[in-house]
Coordinates of C-alpha atoms and ligand atoms in Angstrom, one line a residue:
X449 CA 137.6 122.0 102.1
X450 CA 136.5 121.5 98.6
X451 CA 135.0 117.8 97.8
X452 CA 136.3 116.0 95.1
X453 CA 133.8 114.8 93.4
X454 CA 133.1 111.0 92.7
X455 CA 133.8 111.3 88.6
X456 CA 129.8 109.3 88.0
X457 CA 128.1 112.1 90.2
X458 CA 129.9 114.7 88.6
X459 CA 131.7 114.3 85.2
X460 CA 130.0 117.2 83.4
X461 CA 130.6 115.0 79.7
X462 CA 128.3 112.5 81.3
X463 CA 130.7 109.8 79.9
X464 CA 131.2 108.4 82.9
X465 CA 129.6 104.5 83.1
X466 CA 126.8 105.6 85.8
X467 CA 125.0 108.5 84.3
X468 CA 125.0 111.5 87.7
X469 CA 121.9 111.8 88.0
X470 CA 121.2 108.2 89.6
X471 CA 122.5 109.5 93.1
X472 CA 122.8 113.3 92.7
X473 CA 121.8 115.9 95.4
X474 CA 120.2 118.4 93.6
X475 CA 118.6 121.4 95.7
X476 CA 115.4 123.0 95.2
X477 CA 116.0 126.6 94.2
X478 CA 112.1 128.6 94.6
X479 CA 113.6 131.6 92.6
X480 CA 111.2 134.3 94.3
X481 CA 112.8 133.6 97.6
X482 CA 116.1 132.6 97.7
X483 CA 118.2 135.4 96.1
X484 CA 117.4 138.8 94.7
X485 CA 120.1 140.2 92.6
X486 CA 118.3 143.8 91.7
X487 CA 116.9 145.1 94.8
X488 CA 113.2 144.1 94.3
X489 CA 112.2 142.3 96.5
X490 CA 111.8 139.3 94.4
X491 CA 115.0 136.6 93.5
X492 CA 116.0 136.3 90.2
X493 CA 119.3 134.9 88.2
X494 CA 121.9 137.2 89.4
X495 CA 120.5 136.2 93.0
X496 CA 121.5 132.3 91.7
X497 CA 124.5 133.1 90.0
X498 CA 125.9 135.1 93.4
X499 CA 125.3 132.4 95.4
X500 CA 126.6 129.8 93.3
X501 CA 129.9 129.4 95.3
X502 CA 127.8 128.6 98.6
X503 CA 126.0 126.0 96.4
X504 CA 129.0 124.6 95.8
X505 CA 130.8 124.5 99.1
X506 CA 127.5 123.0 100.0
X507 CA 128.6 119.9 98.0
X508 CA 125.6 119.7 95.7
X509 CA 125.8 117.8 92.2
X510 CA 122.7 119.4 90.8
X511 CA 119.9 122.4 91.1
X512 CA 116.4 122.7 90.4
X513 CA 115.5 125.6 89.4
X514 CA 111.3 126.1 89.9
X515 CA 109.5 128.0 86.9
X516 CA 111.7 131.3 85.1
X517 CA 109.5 131.7 82.7
X518 CA 107.4 134.7 81.0
X519 CA 104.6 134.7 83.3
X520 CA 101.3 136.8 84.7
X521 CA 102.7 135.4 88.1
X522 CA 99.1 134.1 89.0
X523 CA 100.8 131.2 90.6
X524 CA 104.0 132.3 91.0
X525 CA 105.0 130.7 87.0
X526 CA 102.9 128.2 87.1
X527 CA 101.4 130.4 84.6
X528 CA 103.6 130.7 81.7
X529 CA 103.2 132.9 78.7
X530 CA 105.9 132.2 76.7
X531 CA 107.9 129.2 77.5
X532 CA 111.0 130.7 75.6
X533 CA 111.2 133.7 77.3
X534 CA 112.2 134.5 81.0
X535 CA 110.0 136.7 83.4
X536 CA 111.8 140.2 84.1
X537 CA 111.3 139.6 87.4
X538 CA 114.1 136.9 86.9
X539 CA 116.3 138.0 84.2
X540 CA 116.5 137.3 80.6
X541 CA 117.4 134.5 78.3
X542 CA 121.2 136.0 78.0
X543 CA 120.8 135.2 82.0
X544 CA 119.8 132.2 81.9
X545 CA 122.9 131.3 79.2
X546 CA 125.3 133.0 81.8
X547 CA 124.0 131.2 85.1
X548 CA 123.9 127.5 83.4
X549 CA 127.2 128.4 81.6
X550 CA 129.1 129.3 85.6
X551 CA 126.6 126.5 87.3
X552 CA 128.9 124.0 84.9
X553 CA 132.1 126.2 85.9
X554 CA 130.7 125.1 89.7
X555 CA 130.4 121.4 88.5
X556 CA 126.4 122.4 88.9
X557 CA 123.5 121.0 87.0
X558 CA 120.9 123.1 85.3
X559 CA 117.1 121.6 86.1
X560 CA 114.7 123.6 85.0
X561 CA 110.8 123.1 85.2
X562 CA 108.8 122.6 82.7
X563 CA 105.0 123.3 83.0
X564 CA 103.1 121.1 80.3
X565 CA 99.4 120.6 81.8
X566 CA 98.7 124.2 81.4
X567 CA 99.9 127.7 80.3
X568 CA 98.8 131.0 81.4
X569 CA 96.0 132.1 80.2
X570 CA 98.1 135.2 78.1
X571 CA 100.0 132.5 76.5
X572 CA 99.6 133.1 73.1
X573 CA 97.5 130.4 72.4
X574 CA 94.8 130.8 74.6
X575 CA 94.7 135.0 73.8
X576 CA 93.9 133.0 70.2
X577 CA 91.6 130.9 71.5
X578 CA 89.6 134.0 73.0
X579 CA 89.6 135.4 70.8
X580 CA 88.8 132.8 67.5
X581 CA 85.7 132.0 69.0
X582 CA 83.4 128.8 69.7
X583 CA 84.1 126.0 67.8
X584 CA 87.5 127.1 66.2
X585 CA 90.5 125.9 65.2
X586 CA 92.6 127.4 68.0
X587 CA 90.3 126.4 70.3
X588 CA 90.9 122.7 70.1
X589 CA 94.9 123.1 71.3
X590 CA 93.1 124.0 74.9
X591 CA 89.7 121.8 76.3
X592 CA 86.6 124.2 75.6
X593 CA 82.7 122.9 76.0
X594 CA 79.6 123.8 75.8
X595 CA 77.7 124.0 79.8
X596 CA 75.4 121.2 80.9
X597 CA 71.7 122.6 81.0
X598 CA 69.3 123.9 78.9
X599 CA 71.0 126.9 78.8
X600 CA 74.8 125.8 79.0
X601 CA 75.0 127.2 82.5
X602 CA 75.9 124.1 84.3
X603 CA 80.0 123.0 83.8
X604 CA 80.3 120.6 81.6
X605 CA 81.0 118.0 84.0
X606 CA 81.8 117.8 88.1
X607 CA 85.5 118.3 87.6
X608 CA 87.6 120.3 90.6
X609 CA 89.9 122.2 91.2
X610 CA 93.2 121.5 92.3
X611 CA 92.6 125.1 94.0
X612 CA 89.3 124.8 95.0
X613 CA 85.9 125.1 93.7
X614 CA 84.7 123.6 90.0
X615 CA 87.3 123.1 87.1
X616 CA 85.9 124.7 84.4
X617 CA 85.4 128.9 83.7
X618 CA 82.6 129.9 81.6
X619 CA 83.4 132.9 79.0
X620 CA 80.8 135.1 77.8
X621 CA 80.3 133.4 74.2
X622 CA 79.3 130.6 76.2
X623 CA 82.1 128.4 76.5
X624 CA 83.9 126.4 79.1
X625 CA 87.0 126.4 79.7
X626 CA 89.3 123.3 81.8
X627 CA 91.9 124.3 84.8
X628 CA 92.7 121.9 87.5
X629 CA 93.8 124.7 89.2
X630 CA 93.4 128.5 89.1
X631 CA 91.5 129.9 86.1
X632 CA 94.2 131.7 84.8
X633 CA 96.0 128.2 84.1
X634 CA 94.0 127.0 81.1
X635 CA 95.1 123.4 80.7
X636 CA 96.4 121.7 77.2
X637 CA 95.1 119.4 74.6
X638 CA 97.4 116.9 74.7
X639 CA 94.9 115.1 72.2
X640 CA 95.4 117.7 69.4
X641 CA 99.8 117.5 67.7
X642 CA 100.3 121.5 67.8
X643 CA 100.6 120.6 71.5
X644 CA 103.4 117.3 71.8
X645 CA 104.9 119.5 68.6
X646 CA 106.1 122.6 70.7
X647 CA 107.1 121.1 73.8
X648 CA 109.5 119.3 72.1
X649 CA 110.9 122.2 70.0
X650 CA 110.6 124.0 73.5
X651 CA 112.5 121.6 75.6
X652 CA 115.2 121.4 72.2
X653 CA 115.1 125.1 72.7
X654 CA 116.5 125.0 76.5
X655 CA 118.7 121.6 75.8
X656 CA 120.5 123.8 73.0
X657 CA 121.5 126.0 75.1
X658 CA 123.0 124.0 77.8
X659 CA 120.2 123.2 80.7
X660 CA 120.8 119.5 81.8
X661 CA 117.3 118.2 82.8
X662 CA 113.8 118.7 83.2
X663 CA 111.4 118.5 86.0
X664 CA 108.1 117.9 84.3
X665 CA 105.1 120.1 86.3
X666 CA 102.3 117.7 86.9
X667 CA 103.1 115.4 84.7
X668 CA 100.1 112.8 85.5
X669 CA 97.8 115.3 84.3
X670 CA 98.9 115.5 80.5
X671 CA 96.4 113.0 79.7
X672 CA 91.9 113.5 79.8
X673 CA 89.6 110.5 78.7
X674 CA 88.8 111.9 76.1
X675 CA 85.1 111.7 77.0
X676 CA 85.6 114.1 80.1
X677 CA 83.4 111.0 81.7
X678 CA 82.3 112.6 85.6
X679 CA 84.4 112.0 88.5
X680 CA 83.2 108.9 90.3
X681 CA 81.7 110.0 94.1
X682 CA 84.6 111.0 96.4
X683 CA 85.3 107.7 98.7
X684 CA 84.9 109.1 102.4
X685 CA 88.0 110.5 103.6
X686 CA 87.5 109.7 107.0
X687 CA 87.8 105.7 106.3
X688 CA 91.2 104.2 105.2
X689 CA 91.4 103.4 101.8
X690 CA 93.3 100.1 100.3
X691 CA 96.0 101.3 98.3
X692 CA 94.9 100.1 94.8
X693 CA 94.7 102.1 91.4
X694 CA 91.5 103.4 90.5
X695 CA 91.2 104.3 87.0
X696 CA 90.9 108.6 86.7
X697 CA 89.5 110.5 83.7
X698 CA 92.6 113.0 84.4
X699 CA 94.8 111.7 86.5
X700 CA 97.7 108.8 85.5
X701 CA 95.8 108.1 82.8
X702 CA 98.3 105.2 80.2
X703 CA 98.4 107.2 77.1
X704 CA 100.5 110.0 79.3
X705 CA 103.4 107.8 78.5
X706 CA 103.3 107.8 75.4
X707 CA 104.2 111.8 75.4
X708 CA 107.5 110.5 77.6
X709 CA 108.8 107.9 74.9
X710 CA 109.0 111.2 72.7
X711 CA 110.0 113.8 75.3
X712 CA 113.0 111.2 76.4
X713 CA 114.1 110.1 72.3
X714 CA 114.4 114.3 72.6
X715 CA 116.4 114.5 75.2
X716 CA 118.8 111.3 74.0
X717 CA 119.3 113.9 70.6
X718 CA 121.5 115.9 72.3
X719 CA 124.9 115.0 73.6
X720 CA 125.2 113.6 77.6
X721 CA 123.4 112.8 80.0
X722 CA 120.1 114.8 80.4
X723 CA 117.7 113.9 83.1
X724 CA 113.7 114.3 83.4
X725 CA 112.0 114.2 87.0
X726 CA 108.5 113.3 87.0
X727 CA 106.3 115.4 89.4
X728 CA 103.4 112.5 89.1
X729 CA 101.1 111.2 92.2
X730 CA 100.8 108.0 91.6
X731 CA 97.7 105.3 93.5
X732 CA 100.4 102.9 93.8
X733 CA 104.3 102.3 93.0
X734 CA 104.2 100.3 90.2
X735 CA 101.8 102.9 89.0
X736 CA 104.4 105.5 89.5
X737 CA 107.4 103.2 88.4
X738 CA 106.1 103.0 84.8
X739 CA 107.0 106.7 84.4
X740 CA 110.6 105.6 85.3
X741 CA 110.9 102.1 82.9
X742 CA 113.9 102.5 80.3
X743 CA 112.6 104.1 77.3
X744 CA 110.5 107.0 80.0
X745 CA 111.5 109.6 81.9
X746 CA 114.6 108.8 84.6
X747 CA 113.2 109.7 88.3
X748 CA 110.3 110.6 89.4
X749 CA 109.4 112.3 93.5
X750 CA 109.5 109.8 96.1
X751 CA 106.0 111.3 98.0
X752 CA 105.9 108.2 99.7
X753 CA 109.3 109.4 101.3
X754 CA 107.8 113.0 102.2
X755 CA 104.5 111.7 103.4
X756 CA 105.9 109.1 105.6
X757 CA 105.6 110.1 109.6
X758 CA 108.8 109.8 112.1
X759 CA 107.9 106.7 112.5
X760 CA 110.3 103.6 111.3
X761 CA 107.7 100.8 110.8
X762 CA 106.3 103.8 108.2
X763 CA 109.4 104.8 106.6
X764 CA 110.8 100.7 105.8
X765 CA 108.0 100.1 104.6
X766 CA 108.3 103.0 102.2
X767 CA 111.8 102.6 101.6
X768 CA 111.7 99.4 101.1
X769 CA 108.5 99.5 98.5
X770 CA 110.3 102.4 96.4
X771 CA 113.4 100.0 96.1
X772 CA 111.2 97.1 95.2
X773 CA 108.9 98.4 92.6
X774 CA 112.2 100.1 91.4
X775 CA 114.1 97.8 90.5
X776 CA 112.4 96.0 87.8
X777 CA 112.8 99.3 85.6
X778 CA 115.9 99.9 86.1
X779 CA 115.3 102.9 87.6
X780 CA 117.0 104.9 90.8
X781 CA 115.1 105.6 93.8
X782 CA 114.5 109.4 94.7
X783 CA 113.8 111.4 98.5
X784 CA 112.4 114.3 98.7
X785 CA 111.4 115.3 103.0
X786 CA 110.4 119.2 101.9
X787 CA 109.5 120.8 98.9
X788 CA 107.2 124.7 97.6
X789 CA 104.2 122.7 98.5
X790 CA 104.2 121.3 101.5
X791 CA 104.7 122.0 104.8
X792 CA 108.7 122.5 105.7
X793 CA 109.9 119.0 107.6
X794 CA 110.9 120.9 111.4
X795 CA 107.5 121.9 112.0
X796 CA 106.2 118.5 110.6
X797 CA 108.2 116.4 112.7
X798 CA 107.6 119.4 115.5
X799 CA 103.7 117.7 116.8
X800 CA 102.5 115.2 117.5
X801 CA 101.3 112.0 115.5
X802 CA 100.7 113.6 111.8
X803 CA 98.8 112.0 109.5
X804 CA 99.9 111.6 105.5
X805 CA 96.7 113.9 104.8
X806 CA 98.4 116.2 107.2
X807 CA 101.2 117.3 105.4
X808 CA 100.1 119.0 102.3
X809 CA 99.8 122.3 102.6
X810 CA 96.3 122.3 100.8
X811 CA 94.9 120.5 104.3
X812 CA 97.5 121.5 106.3
X813 CA 95.8 121.6 110.2
X814 CA 98.1 122.2 112.1
X815 CA 97.3 120.3 115.2
X816 CA 98.7 120.5 119.0
X817 CA 101.5 123.0 120.1
X818 CA 104.2 123.0 118.1
X819 CA 107.9 121.4 119.3
X820 CA 110.2 122.9 117.4
X821 CA 113.4 121.3 119.6
X822 CA 112.0 118.1 118.8
X823 CA 111.5 118.4 115.0
X824 CA 114.6 120.1 114.5
X825 CA 116.0 117.0 116.1
X826 CA 114.2 114.9 114.1
X827 CA 115.2 116.9 111.0
X828 CA 118.6 116.1 110.9
X829 CA 118.0 112.4 111.8
X830 CA 115.9 112.3 108.6
X831 CA 118.9 114.5 107.1
X832 CA 121.2 111.5 108.1
X833 CA 118.6 108.9 106.8
X834 CA 117.6 110.5 103.0
X835 CA 121.0 110.6 102.3
X836 CA 122.9 107.6 103.2
X837 CA 120.1 105.8 101.0
X838 CA 120.6 103.9 97.4
X839 CA 119.8 106.6 95.0
X840 CA 119.1 110.7 94.7
X841 CA 117.7 112.6 97.2
X842 CA 116.7 116.1 96.8
X843 CA 116.7 119.3 98.8
X844 CA 114.4 121.8 99.9
X845 CA 116.1 125.8 99.4
X846 CA 116.9 126.3 103.3
X847 CA 116.5 123.2 104.5
X848 CA 119.7 122.5 105.0
X849 CA 119.7 126.0 107.3
X850 CA 116.9 124.3 109.3
X851 CA 114.6 126.3 108.2
X852 CA 110.7 125.9 110.3
X853 CA 107.5 126.9 108.0
X854 CA 106.3 130.2 108.9
X855 CA 103.4 129.7 110.3
X856 CA 102.5 133.3 111.7
X857 CA 102.2 135.0 108.4
X858 CA 99.6 137.6 108.4
X859 CA 96.6 137.5 106.4
X860 CA 97.3 140.8 104.6
X861 CA 100.3 139.2 102.7
X862 CA 99.2 135.9 101.9
X863 CA 99.6 135.2 97.9
X864 CA 99.3 131.6 97.4
X865 CA 95.8 131.4 94.6
X866 CA 94.8 128.4 96.8
X867 CA 93.9 131.1 99.5
X868 CA 91.7 132.5 97.4
X869 CA 89.8 129.3 95.4
X870 CA 89.4 127.8 98.8
X871 CA 87.3 130.9 99.6
X872 CA 90.3 131.6 102.9
X873 CA 89.7 128.0 103.8
X874 CA 92.5 127.0 103.7
X875 CA 95.9 129.1 104.7
X876 CA 98.1 128.2 100.8
X877 CA 102.0 127.5 100.4
X878 CA 103.3 130.9 102.2
X879 CA 104.9 129.6 105.0
X880 CA 107.5 127.8 102.6
X881 CA 108.4 129.8 100.5
X882 CA 109.6 132.7 102.5
X883 CA 111.9 134.5 101.7
X884 CA 115.6 132.2 102.9
X885 CA 118.6 134.5 104.9
X886 CA 121.8 134.4 104.4
X887 CA 123.2 137.3 106.4
X888 CA 122.7 139.9 108.8
X889 CA 120.7 140.1 111.8
X890 CA 117.2 141.9 110.6
X891 CA 115.1 141.9 107.5
X892 CA 116.3 141.0 104.6
X893 CA 119.2 139.8 105.7
X894 CA 121.3 139.3 102.5
X895 CA 118.6 138.1 100.3
X896 CA 118.5 141.1 99.0
X897 CA 121.2 143.9 98.4
X898 CA 121.6 146.9 101.3
X899 CA 119.8 149.5 99.1
X900 CA 116.8 147.4 97.9
X901 CA 114.0 149.9 96.3
X902 CA 111.3 147.0 98.7
X903 CA 111.7 144.5 101.2
X904 CA 111.6 140.8 100.6
X905 CA 107.4 139.5 98.9
X906 CA 107.0 137.9 101.9
X907 CA 107.9 139.4 105.1
X908 CA 110.7 137.5 107.0
X909 CA 110.3 136.5 110.6
X910 CA 112.8 137.6 113.2
X911 CA 114.0 134.3 114.1
X912 CA 115.4 133.9 110.7
X913 CA 118.3 135.6 112.1
X914 CA 119.2 133.1 114.0
X915 CA 119.2 130.7 110.6
X916 CA 121.2 132.8 108.6
X917 CA 124.1 130.6 106.3
X918 CA 126.2 133.2 107.6
X919 CA 126.0 132.5 111.7
X920 CA 125.6 128.7 111.1
X921 CA 129.1 128.8 109.3
X922 CA 131.8 127.0 111.1
X923 CA 129.3 126.3 113.3
X924 CA 130.0 122.4 114.1
X925 CA 126.2 122.1 115.4
X926 CA 124.1 123.8 112.8
X927 CA 122.5 122.4 110.7
X928 CA 124.1 123.8 107.4
X929 CA 127.4 122.2 108.6
X930 CA 125.8 119.1 109.5
X931 CA 124.4 118.9 105.4
X932 CA 127.9 120.2 104.7
X933 CA 130.1 117.6 106.0
X934 CA 127.5 114.6 105.3
X935 CA 127.2 116.0 101.2
X936 CA 131.3 115.7 101.4
X937 CA 131.1 112.3 102.9
X938 CA 128.2 110.9 100.4
X939 CA 130.4 112.1 97.3
X940 CA 133.9 110.4 98.8
X941 CA 132.4 107.2 100.7
X942 CA 131.7 103.9 97.7
X943 CA 129.7 102.5 99.1
X944 CA 127.0 105.9 99.1
X945 CA 126.4 106.1 95.5
X946 CA 123.6 104.2 93.4
X947 CA 123.6 100.1 95.5
X948 CA 121.2 98.5 96.6
X949 CA 121.4 98.9 100.8
X950 CA 120.4 95.8 103.5
X951 CA 118.7 96.5 106.9
X952 CA 120.0 94.9 109.9
X953 CA 118.1 93.4 113.3
X954 CA 117.4 96.3 115.0
X955 CA 114.4 96.6 118.2
X956 CA 111.4 98.4 116.8
X957 CA 111.8 101.9 116.6
X958 CA 115.3 101.5 115.0
X959 CA 116.1 101.7 111.9
X960 CA 119.9 100.1 110.7
X961 CA 121.3 99.7 106.9
X962 CA 124.5 98.3 106.2
X963 CA 126.3 99.6 102.6
X964 CA 129.1 97.7 101.0
X965 CA 131.4 98.3 101.1
X966 CA 132.1 99.3 105.2
X967 CA 129.1 101.3 106.2
X968 CA 126.2 101.6 108.1
X969 CA 123.7 103.7 108.9
X970 CA 121.6 104.1 112.4
X971 CA 118.6 106.1 113.2
X972 CA 116.6 105.7 116.4
X973 CA 113.3 106.8 116.0
X974 CA 112.4 105.4 119.5
X975 CA 111.5 106.7 122.8
X976 CA 115.2 105.0 124.5
X977 CA 118.4 105.6 124.0
X978 CA 119.8 102.8 121.5
X979 CA 123.1 101.5 121.7
X980 CA 125.2 101.7 118.0
X981 CA 126.3 98.4 116.6
X982 CA 129.9 97.2 116.6
X983 CA 132.3 99.5 114.3
X984 CA 135.2 101.4 113.2
X985 CA 134.7 104.5 113.1
X986 CA 131.3 107.4 113.5
X987 CA 131.5 109.3 110.4
X988 CA 129.3 111.4 111.6
X989 CA 125.8 111.4 113.7
X990 CA 123.0 114.3 114.1
X991 CA 123.9 115.1 117.6
X992 CA 125.8 114.4 120.2
X993 CA 127.1 110.8 121.2
X994 CA 127.7 109.5 124.6
X995 CA 128.5 105.7 126.0
X996 CA 128.0 104.6 122.2
X997 CA 124.0 105.7 122.9
X998 CA 122.3 106.6 120.0
X999 CA 119.9 109.0 121.8
X1000 CA 116.4 109.2 121.0
X1001 CA 115.8 110.8 117.4
X1002 CA 119.3 110.7 116.4
X1003 CA 121.0 109.0 113.5
X1004 CA 124.9 108.0 112.5
X1005 CA 126.5 107.3 109.8
X1006 CA 129.3 104.5 111.3
X1007 CA 132.5 103.3 109.6
X1008 CA 132.1 99.0 110.0
Ligands
NOJ1560 C1 103.1 121.8 90.9 C2 103.6 122.4 91.2 O1 104.8 122.2 92.3 C3 103.0 124.0 92.5 O2 103.2 124.9 93.1 C4 102.3 124.5 91.5 O3 100.6 125.2 91.9 C5 101.2 123.3 90.8 N1 101.9 121.7 89.7 C6 100.7 123.7 88.7 O4 101.1 124.0 87.7

């Protein structure tokens, strides 16, 4: 059955009372790994177009597509060479326009990624900067500096790349340039007016092609301290630090908000409701809320929710703090469990006591045996928790198929730049990016067409056969049908928009909240069965319920 959309969520004109993005479920398409239309082993726009009926039947409101621009792919598209071209690996601008139009026909909005902190080293501006030489105006669009020490052989400061090693690379002419990520990703200088003008123009280019918003990569990193001071010595990671804002020379500087206020004005030039979502990492929830003030961005990813452990107290405190800090700025919360940068959550939840540090792939150290049955049971419960919370939610492709992290990719196939930059001490993020399984019993599991000329760009494990969309469709016990039913109910139930929640009293280890009218969500994170509160009907549960008892690591939605 095709869901009946709630008007405020899916009205494509954007004229309804509450904007769609306040409660949207946005599906993340990691384009390389979603669906391969032309058989070259890499996902593409043709593949996304062919799977729009699937996305519609899943019941999502929008898709966020990871970078699709022209790129040498040093960081799988997060190194953009031309923001107005689609990479030939993925298609053409005409294909993108067609996708946007077809998605809209399916009632699905489209949000590309934009990467404003850095370009590719193959971008025309960076090439011009290299050619023009030291001290040239072309170099002022990036962050070039002389080195330190008598012969300038030391980097200009002690900043480090997020991918490992120093954040500076030296050119043969002696200048150093800044890259907070890989050397192929030189940081732009957001003190330069050309940079502002160029990105506002790129936003208009895509808005006028019908996109409904943008996910903003590294939104908290654009502005650097003008004097580029050294970083303070690292605090001991073994000692728990208080959650407080610490002035940092390149993360979350106050001036970054001026950029986004200007972007908001650009978005508001276009008819309908457009939405920005910030990838912003801030020291405190209050600092994060500053990104989504009324005249700034619309939403930001809630990484605190993603990083919370499978623990009732931890989750409740994240939920309460998120809602409380967003309320004064009037922004909706967002909830996210997985994305293309972190270990998939059935795997995270399948190990004992993961810590927050444990989540980021960059410091991923599997500890102890993996109990994937447990992890999956928790992932089912987590989905019902997430989708019952006020605000919007993100679903990372394959999460609805219950995919675990692929932890045993052979070393020879690993591609994430983090691996190289870390001197192979980190495995990187490939394990959550393996092409997803659609159908069949063997690779490429419908990811590529039968006559494909190349295998999927990362090998799919044999157990992908159990997870195909084909196999799960119609199986009421599958993860896919759980997500489908939850999304359908979420659309239809009047309580499940962007309205408040009220916690109900429950013993330690159990989360129970009420949403008006007539809806209760119960999640049992304890080790004992928990009796369901009084209810009229069980609308949905993450596992079978016997004698009105919710088993450990189960969740239920109740009509009350
Ligand atoms: C955050 C993105 O999510 C990640 O995949 C990328 O490597 C970095 N930003 C650099 O653009």
